[in-house]
mmCIF file of C-alpha atoms in Angstrom:
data_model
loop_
_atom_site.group_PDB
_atom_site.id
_atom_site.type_symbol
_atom_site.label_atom_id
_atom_site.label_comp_id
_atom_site.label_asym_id
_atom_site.label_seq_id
_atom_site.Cartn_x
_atom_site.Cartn_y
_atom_site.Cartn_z
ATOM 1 C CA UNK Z 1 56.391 -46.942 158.196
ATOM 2 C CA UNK Z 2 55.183 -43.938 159.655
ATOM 3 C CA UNK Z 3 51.565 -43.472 160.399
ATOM 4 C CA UNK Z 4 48.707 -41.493 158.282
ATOM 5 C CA UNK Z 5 48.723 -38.623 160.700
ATOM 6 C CA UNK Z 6 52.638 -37.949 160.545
ATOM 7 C CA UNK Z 7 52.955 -38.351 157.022
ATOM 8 C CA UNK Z 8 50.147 -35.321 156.495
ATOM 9 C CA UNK Z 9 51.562 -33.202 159.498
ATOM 10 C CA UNK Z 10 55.263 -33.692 157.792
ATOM 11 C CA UNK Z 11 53.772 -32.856 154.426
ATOM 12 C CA UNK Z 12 53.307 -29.288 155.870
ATOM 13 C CA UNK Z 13 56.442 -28.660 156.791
ATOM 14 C CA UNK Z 14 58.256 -29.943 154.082
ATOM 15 C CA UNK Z 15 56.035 -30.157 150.461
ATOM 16 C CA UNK Z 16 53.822 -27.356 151.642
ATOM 17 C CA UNK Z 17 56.228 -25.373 153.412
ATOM 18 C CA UNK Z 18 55.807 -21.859 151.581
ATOM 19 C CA UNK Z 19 52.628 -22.262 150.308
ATOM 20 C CA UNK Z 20 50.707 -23.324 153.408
ATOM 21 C CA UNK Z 21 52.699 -23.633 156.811
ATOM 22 C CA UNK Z 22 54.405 -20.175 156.225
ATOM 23 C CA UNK Z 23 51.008 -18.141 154.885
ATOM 24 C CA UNK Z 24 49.549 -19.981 158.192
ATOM 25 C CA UNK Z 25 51.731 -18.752 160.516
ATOM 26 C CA UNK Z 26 52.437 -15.717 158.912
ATOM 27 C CA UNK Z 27 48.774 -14.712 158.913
ATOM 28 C CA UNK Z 28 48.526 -16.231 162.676
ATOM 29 C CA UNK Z 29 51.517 -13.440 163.824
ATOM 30 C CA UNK Z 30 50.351 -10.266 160.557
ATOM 31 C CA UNK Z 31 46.868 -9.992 162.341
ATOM 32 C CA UNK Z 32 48.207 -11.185 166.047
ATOM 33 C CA UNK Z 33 45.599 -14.147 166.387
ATOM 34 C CA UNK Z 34 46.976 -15.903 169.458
ATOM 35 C CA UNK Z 35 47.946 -14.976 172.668
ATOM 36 C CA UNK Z 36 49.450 -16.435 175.475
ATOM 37 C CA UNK Z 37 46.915 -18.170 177.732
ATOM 38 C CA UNK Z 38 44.060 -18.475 174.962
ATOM 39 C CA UNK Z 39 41.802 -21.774 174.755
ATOM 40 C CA UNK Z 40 40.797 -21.801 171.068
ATOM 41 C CA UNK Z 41 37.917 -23.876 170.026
ATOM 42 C CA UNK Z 42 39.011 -25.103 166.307
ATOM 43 C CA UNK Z 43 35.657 -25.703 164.933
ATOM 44 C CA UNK Z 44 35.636 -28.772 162.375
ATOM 45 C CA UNK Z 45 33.021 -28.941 159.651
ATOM 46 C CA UNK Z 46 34.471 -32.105 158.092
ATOM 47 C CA UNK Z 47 35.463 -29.752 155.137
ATOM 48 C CA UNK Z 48 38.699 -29.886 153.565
ATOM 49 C CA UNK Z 49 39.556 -26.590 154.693
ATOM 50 C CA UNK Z 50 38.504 -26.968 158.521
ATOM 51 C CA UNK Z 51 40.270 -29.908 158.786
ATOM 52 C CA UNK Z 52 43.565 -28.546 157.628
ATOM 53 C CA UNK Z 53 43.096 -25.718 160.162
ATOM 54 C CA UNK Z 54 43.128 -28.371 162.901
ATOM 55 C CA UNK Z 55 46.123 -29.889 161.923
ATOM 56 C CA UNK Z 56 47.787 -26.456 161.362
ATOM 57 C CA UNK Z 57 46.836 -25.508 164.719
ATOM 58 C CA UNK Z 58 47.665 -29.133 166.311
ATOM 59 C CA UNK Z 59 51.302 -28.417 164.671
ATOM 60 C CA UNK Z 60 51.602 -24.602 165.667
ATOM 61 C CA UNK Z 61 50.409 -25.838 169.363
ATOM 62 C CA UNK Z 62 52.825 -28.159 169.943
ATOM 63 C CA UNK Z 63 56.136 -26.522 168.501
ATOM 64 C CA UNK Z 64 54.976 -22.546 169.669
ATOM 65 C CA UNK Z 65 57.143 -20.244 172.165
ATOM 66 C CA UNK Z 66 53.282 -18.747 173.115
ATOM 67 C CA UNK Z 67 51.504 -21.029 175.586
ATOM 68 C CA UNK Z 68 47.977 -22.042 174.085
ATOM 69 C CA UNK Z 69 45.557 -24.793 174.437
ATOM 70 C CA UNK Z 70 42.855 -26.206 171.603
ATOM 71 C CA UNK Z 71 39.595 -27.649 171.703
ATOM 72 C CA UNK Z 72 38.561 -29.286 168.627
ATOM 73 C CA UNK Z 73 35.492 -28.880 167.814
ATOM 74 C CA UNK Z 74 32.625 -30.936 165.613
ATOM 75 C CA UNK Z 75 28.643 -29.344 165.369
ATOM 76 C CA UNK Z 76 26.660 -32.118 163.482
ATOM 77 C CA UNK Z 77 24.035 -30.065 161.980
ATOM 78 C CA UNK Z 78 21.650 -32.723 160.853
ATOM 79 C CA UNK Z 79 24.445 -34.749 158.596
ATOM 80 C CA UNK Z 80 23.379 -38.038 157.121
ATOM 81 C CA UNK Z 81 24.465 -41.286 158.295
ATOM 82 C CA UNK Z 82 27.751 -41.425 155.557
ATOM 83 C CA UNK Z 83 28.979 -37.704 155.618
ATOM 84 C CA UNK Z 84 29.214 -37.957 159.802
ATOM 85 C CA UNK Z 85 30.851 -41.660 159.434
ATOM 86 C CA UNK Z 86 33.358 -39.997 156.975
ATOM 87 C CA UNK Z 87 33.996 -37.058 159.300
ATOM 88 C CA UNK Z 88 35.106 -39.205 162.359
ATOM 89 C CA UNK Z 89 36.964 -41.661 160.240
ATOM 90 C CA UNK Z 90 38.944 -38.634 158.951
ATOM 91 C CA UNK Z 91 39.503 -37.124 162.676
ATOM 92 C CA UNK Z 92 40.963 -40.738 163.707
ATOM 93 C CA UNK Z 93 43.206 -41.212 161.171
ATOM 94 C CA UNK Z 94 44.497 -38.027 161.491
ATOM 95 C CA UNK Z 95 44.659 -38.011 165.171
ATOM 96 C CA UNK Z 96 42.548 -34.810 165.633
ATOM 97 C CA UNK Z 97 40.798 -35.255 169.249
ATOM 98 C CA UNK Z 98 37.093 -33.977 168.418
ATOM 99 C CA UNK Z 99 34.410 -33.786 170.562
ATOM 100 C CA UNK Z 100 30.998 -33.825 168.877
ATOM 101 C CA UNK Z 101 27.906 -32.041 169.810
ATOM 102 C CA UNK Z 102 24.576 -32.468 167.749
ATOM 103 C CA UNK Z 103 22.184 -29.475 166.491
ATOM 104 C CA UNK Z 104 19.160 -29.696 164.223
ATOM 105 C CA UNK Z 105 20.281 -26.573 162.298
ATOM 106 C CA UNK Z 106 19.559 -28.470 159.229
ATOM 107 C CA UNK Z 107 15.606 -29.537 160.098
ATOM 108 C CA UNK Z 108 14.851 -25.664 161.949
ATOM 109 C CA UNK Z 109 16.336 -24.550 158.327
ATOM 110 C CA UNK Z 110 14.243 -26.401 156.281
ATOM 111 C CA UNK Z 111 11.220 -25.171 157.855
ATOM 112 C CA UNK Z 112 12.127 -21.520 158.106
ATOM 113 C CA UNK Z 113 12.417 -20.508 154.568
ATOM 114 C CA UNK Z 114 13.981 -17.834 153.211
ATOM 115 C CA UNK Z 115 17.719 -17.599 152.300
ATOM 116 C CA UNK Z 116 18.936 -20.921 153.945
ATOM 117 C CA UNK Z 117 22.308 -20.508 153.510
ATOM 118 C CA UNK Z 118 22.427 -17.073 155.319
ATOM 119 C CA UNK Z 119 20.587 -18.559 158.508
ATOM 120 C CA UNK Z 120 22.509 -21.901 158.362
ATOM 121 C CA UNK Z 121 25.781 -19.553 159.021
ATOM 122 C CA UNK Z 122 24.451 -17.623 161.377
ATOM 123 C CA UNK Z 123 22.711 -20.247 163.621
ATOM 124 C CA UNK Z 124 26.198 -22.403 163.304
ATOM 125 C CA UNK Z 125 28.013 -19.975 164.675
ATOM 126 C CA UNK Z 126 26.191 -18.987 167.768
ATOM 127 C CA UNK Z 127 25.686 -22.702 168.468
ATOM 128 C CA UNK Z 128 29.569 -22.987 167.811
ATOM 129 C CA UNK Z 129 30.232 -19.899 170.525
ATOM 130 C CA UNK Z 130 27.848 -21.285 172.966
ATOM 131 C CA UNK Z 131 29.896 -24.876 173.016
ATOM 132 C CA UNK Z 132 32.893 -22.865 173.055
ATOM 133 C CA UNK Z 133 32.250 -20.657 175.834
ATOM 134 C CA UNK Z 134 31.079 -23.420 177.798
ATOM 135 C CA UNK Z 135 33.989 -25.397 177.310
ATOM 136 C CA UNK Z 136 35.952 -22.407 178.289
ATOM 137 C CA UNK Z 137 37.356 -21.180 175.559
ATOM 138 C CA UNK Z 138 37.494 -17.216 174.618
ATOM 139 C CA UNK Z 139 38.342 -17.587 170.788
ATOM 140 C CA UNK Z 140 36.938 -19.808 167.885
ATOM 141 C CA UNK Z 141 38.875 -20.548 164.935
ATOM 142 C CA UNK Z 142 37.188 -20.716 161.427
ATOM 143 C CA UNK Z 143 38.309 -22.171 158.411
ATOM 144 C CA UNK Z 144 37.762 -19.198 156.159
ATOM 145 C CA UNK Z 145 40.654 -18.652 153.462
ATOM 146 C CA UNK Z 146 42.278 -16.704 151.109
ATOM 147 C CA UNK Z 147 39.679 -17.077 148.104
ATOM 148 C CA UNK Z 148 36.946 -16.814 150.869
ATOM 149 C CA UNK Z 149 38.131 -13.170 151.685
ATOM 150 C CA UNK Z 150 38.514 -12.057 147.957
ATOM 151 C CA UNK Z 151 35.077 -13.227 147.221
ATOM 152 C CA UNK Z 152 33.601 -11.679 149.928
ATOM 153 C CA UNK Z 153 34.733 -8.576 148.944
ATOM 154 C CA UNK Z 154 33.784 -9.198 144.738
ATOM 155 C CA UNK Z 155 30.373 -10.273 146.175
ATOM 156 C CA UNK Z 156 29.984 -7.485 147.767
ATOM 157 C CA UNK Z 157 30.707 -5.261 145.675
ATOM 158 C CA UNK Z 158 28.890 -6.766 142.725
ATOM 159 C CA UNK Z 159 25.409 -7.495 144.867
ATOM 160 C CA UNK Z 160 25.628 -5.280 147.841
ATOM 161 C CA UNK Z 161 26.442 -1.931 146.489
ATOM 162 C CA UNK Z 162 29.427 -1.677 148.966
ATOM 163 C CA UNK Z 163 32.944 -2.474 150.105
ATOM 164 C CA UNK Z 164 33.759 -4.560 152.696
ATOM 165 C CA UNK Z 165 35.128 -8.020 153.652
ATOM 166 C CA UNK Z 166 35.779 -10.925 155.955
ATOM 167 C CA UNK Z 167 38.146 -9.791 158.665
ATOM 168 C CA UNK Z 168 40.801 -11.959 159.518
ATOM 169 C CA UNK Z 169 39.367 -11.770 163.196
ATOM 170 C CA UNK Z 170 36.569 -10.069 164.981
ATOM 171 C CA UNK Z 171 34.948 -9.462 168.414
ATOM 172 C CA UNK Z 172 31.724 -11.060 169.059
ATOM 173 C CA UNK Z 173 28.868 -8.949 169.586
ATOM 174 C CA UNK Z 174 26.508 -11.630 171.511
ATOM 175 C CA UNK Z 175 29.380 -13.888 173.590
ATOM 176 C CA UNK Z 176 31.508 -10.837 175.747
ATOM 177 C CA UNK Z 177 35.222 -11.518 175.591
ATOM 178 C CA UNK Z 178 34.603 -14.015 172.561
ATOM 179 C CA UNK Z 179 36.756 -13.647 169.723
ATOM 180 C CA UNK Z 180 37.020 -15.035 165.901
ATOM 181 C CA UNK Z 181 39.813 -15.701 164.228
ATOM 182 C CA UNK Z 182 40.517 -17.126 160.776
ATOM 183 C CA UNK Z 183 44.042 -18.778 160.534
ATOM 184 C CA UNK Z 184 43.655 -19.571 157.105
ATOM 185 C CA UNK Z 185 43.206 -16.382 155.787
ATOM 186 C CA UNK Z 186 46.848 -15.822 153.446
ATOM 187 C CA UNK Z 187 46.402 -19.637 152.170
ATOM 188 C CA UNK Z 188 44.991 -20.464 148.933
ATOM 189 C CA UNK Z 189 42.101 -22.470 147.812
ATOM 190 C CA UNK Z 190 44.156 -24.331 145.146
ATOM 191 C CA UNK Z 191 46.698 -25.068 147.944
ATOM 192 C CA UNK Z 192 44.565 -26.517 150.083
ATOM 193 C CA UNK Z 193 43.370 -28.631 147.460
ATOM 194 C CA UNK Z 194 46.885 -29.773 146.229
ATOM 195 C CA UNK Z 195 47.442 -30.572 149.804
ATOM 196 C CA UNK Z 196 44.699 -32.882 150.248
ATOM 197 C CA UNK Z 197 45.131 -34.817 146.716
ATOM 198 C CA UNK Z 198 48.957 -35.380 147.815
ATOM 199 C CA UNK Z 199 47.526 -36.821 150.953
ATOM 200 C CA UNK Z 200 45.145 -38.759 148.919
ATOM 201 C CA UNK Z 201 42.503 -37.790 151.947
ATOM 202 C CA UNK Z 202 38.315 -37.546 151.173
ATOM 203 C CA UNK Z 203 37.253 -34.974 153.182
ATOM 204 C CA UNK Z 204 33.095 -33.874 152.775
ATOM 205 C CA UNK Z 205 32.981 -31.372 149.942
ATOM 206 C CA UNK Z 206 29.431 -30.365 150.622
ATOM 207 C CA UNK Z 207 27.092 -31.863 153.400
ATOM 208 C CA UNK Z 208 24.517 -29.308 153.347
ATOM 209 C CA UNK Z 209 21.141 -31.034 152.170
ATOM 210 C CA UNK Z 210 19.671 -28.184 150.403
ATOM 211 C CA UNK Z 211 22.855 -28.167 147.682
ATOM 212 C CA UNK Z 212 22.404 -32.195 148.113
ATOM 213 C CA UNK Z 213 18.876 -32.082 146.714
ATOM 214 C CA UNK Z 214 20.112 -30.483 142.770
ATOM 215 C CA UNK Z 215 23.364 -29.526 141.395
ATOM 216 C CA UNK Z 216 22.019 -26.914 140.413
ATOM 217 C CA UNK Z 217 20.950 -24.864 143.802
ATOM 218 C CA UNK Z 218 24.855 -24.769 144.581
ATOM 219 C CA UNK Z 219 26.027 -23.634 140.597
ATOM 220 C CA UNK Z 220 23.754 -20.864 140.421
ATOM 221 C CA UNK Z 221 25.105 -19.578 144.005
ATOM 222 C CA UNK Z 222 26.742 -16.058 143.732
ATOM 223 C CA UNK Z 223 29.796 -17.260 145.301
ATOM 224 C CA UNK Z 224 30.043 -19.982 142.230
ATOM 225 C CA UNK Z 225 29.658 -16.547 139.898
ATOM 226 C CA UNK Z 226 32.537 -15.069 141.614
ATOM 227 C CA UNK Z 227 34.978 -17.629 141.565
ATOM 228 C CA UNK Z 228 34.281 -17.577 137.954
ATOM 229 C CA UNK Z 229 34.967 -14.603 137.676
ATOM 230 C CA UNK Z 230 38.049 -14.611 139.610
ATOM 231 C CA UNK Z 231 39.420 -17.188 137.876
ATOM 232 C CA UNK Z 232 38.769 -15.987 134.412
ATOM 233 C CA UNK Z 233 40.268 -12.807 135.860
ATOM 234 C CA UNK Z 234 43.550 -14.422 136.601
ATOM 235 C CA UNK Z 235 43.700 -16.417 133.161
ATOM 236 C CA UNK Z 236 44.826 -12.735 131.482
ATOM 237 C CA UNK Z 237 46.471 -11.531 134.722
ATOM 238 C CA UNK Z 238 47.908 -14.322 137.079
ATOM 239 C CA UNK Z 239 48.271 -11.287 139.879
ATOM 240 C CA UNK Z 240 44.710 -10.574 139.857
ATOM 241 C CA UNK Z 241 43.760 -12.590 143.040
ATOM 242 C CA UNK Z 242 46.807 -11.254 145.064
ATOM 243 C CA UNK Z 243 45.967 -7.770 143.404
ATOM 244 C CA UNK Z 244 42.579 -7.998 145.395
ATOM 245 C CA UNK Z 245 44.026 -8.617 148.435
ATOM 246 C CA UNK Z 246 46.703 -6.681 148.956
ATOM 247 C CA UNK Z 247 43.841 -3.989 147.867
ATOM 248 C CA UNK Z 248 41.452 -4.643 151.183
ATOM 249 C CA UNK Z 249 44.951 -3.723 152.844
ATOM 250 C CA UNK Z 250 45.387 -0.711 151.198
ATOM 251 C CA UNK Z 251 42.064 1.578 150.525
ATOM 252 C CA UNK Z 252 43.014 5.202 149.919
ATOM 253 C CA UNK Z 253 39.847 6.446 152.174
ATOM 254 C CA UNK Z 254 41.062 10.198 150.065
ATOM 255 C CA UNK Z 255 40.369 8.654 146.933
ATOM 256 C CA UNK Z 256 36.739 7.404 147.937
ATOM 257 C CA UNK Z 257 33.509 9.465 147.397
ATOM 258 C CA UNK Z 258 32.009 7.893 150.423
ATOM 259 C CA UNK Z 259 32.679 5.465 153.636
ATOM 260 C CA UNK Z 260 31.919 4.960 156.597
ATOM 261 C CA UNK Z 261 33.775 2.968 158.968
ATOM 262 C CA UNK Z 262 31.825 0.109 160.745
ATOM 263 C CA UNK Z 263 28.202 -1.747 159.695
ATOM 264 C CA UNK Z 264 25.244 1.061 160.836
ATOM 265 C CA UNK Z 265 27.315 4.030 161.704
ATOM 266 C CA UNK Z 266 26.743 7.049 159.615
ATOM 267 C CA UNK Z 267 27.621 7.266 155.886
ATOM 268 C CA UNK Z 268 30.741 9.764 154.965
ATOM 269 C CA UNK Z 269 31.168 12.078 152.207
ATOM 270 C CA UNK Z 270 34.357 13.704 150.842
ATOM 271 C CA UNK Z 271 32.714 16.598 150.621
ATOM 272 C CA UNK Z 272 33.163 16.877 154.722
ATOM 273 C CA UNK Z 273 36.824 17.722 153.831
ATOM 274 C CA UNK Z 274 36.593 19.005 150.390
#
């Protein structure tokens, strides 16, 4: 009988062919994520979608015509006791070769105030290119998808008076010759999901303690609003979620009263060109 780890790395090639392992690689080669000679720290969360990223990656690594190596990469935050057990349970039985560093993210958080989920991201991720660059890496994968992307943009929109997105990869601007890259960014939530019920594998859905402490914190979140939205969205037009995306690839900049074209640089008007 074949082992855990090969029956979920065959699943992707065979069950989830088309829905996963080809929007995967397809994203991996559309927004020309690898390169021969990169060390990519795959950072791990313990998250369902993280986790599938690895073993993406782990598969793409082993089979690809472009040289690469990986790093996998775990940042315990403050976890308790049982979501940290769960996350190396998971990374054994799926033969993912972590290495763990710890943080107290979590307990700095607490204290700070504010919007915690905002700092959380932003303190993970510097921690997560500090490891990385030390390890010498010069790219970090993220286990952003689809759905993340589209509700980026809704969220946006809807609370932030402007257009704009995730990016399917980015430069940093505090770690020179860092990059970012988001593999998952053509796969879908609900195939992620389907993925890890077939599986049957219990990944941590939400380990942050502020959403631990009420049900409520994490339901009243804007993203939560959005996916609502989305979804009720797609219940009278099944498109509607591709229909977004394909729409961050194609703005008509002559149809817009105003743009501008990165974060802070100066705001442009049609009437320049009218």
């Amino acid at each position: 009988m074949l082992e855990k780890h090969k029956i979920v790395e065959r699943s992707l090639i065979t069950t989830y062919r088309k829905r996963i392992w080809n929007n995967f690689v397809g994203a991996v080669k559309e927004y020309d994520m690898i390169s021969a000679g990169d060390k990519i720290a795959v950072c791990i969360s313990g998250g369902k979608d993280s986790v599938l990223m690895a073993k993406c990656l782990q598969q793409l690594c082993r089979h690809s015509e472009v040289p690469f190596s990986l790093e996998f990469l775990v940042m315990d935050p403050g976890y308790n006791a049982e979501n940290r057990a769960l996350l190396l349970s998971n990374a054994e039985l799926l033969d993912i070769p972590i290495k763990v560093f710890d943080s107290d993210i979590f307990a700095t958080v607490d204290h700070v105030g504010g919007s915690p989920c905002y700092l959380c991201a932003r303190m993970r991720r510097g921690f997560l290119y500090s490891k990385a660059k030390e390890l010498g890496c010069n790219k970090i994968a993220l286990g952003h998808h689809f759905d993340d992307a589209i509700e980026t943009m809704v969220m946006s929109m809807l609370y932030s008076s402007e257009i704009k997105t995730m990016m399917p990869k980015l430069k940093s601007q505090n770690f020179e010759g860092m990059e970012l890259i988001r593999p998952l960014y053509k796969v879908k939530e609900r195939d992620i999901i389907a993925w890890s019920e077939y599986n049957e594998l219990k990944f941590l859905h939400c380990a942050c303690r502020f959403t631990e402490k009420s049900e409520e914190v994490e339901d009243l979140s804007k993203r939560r609003e959005v996916k609502r939205l989305i979804a009720n969205l797609r219940k009278n037009n099944p498109a509607a979620d591709d229909n977004l995306f394909r729409s961050m690839h194609n703005v008509n900049l002559g149809a817009m009263p105003g743009y501008r074209m990165r974060d802070g640089e100066e705001l442009h008007t049609f009437l320049e060109n009218y």
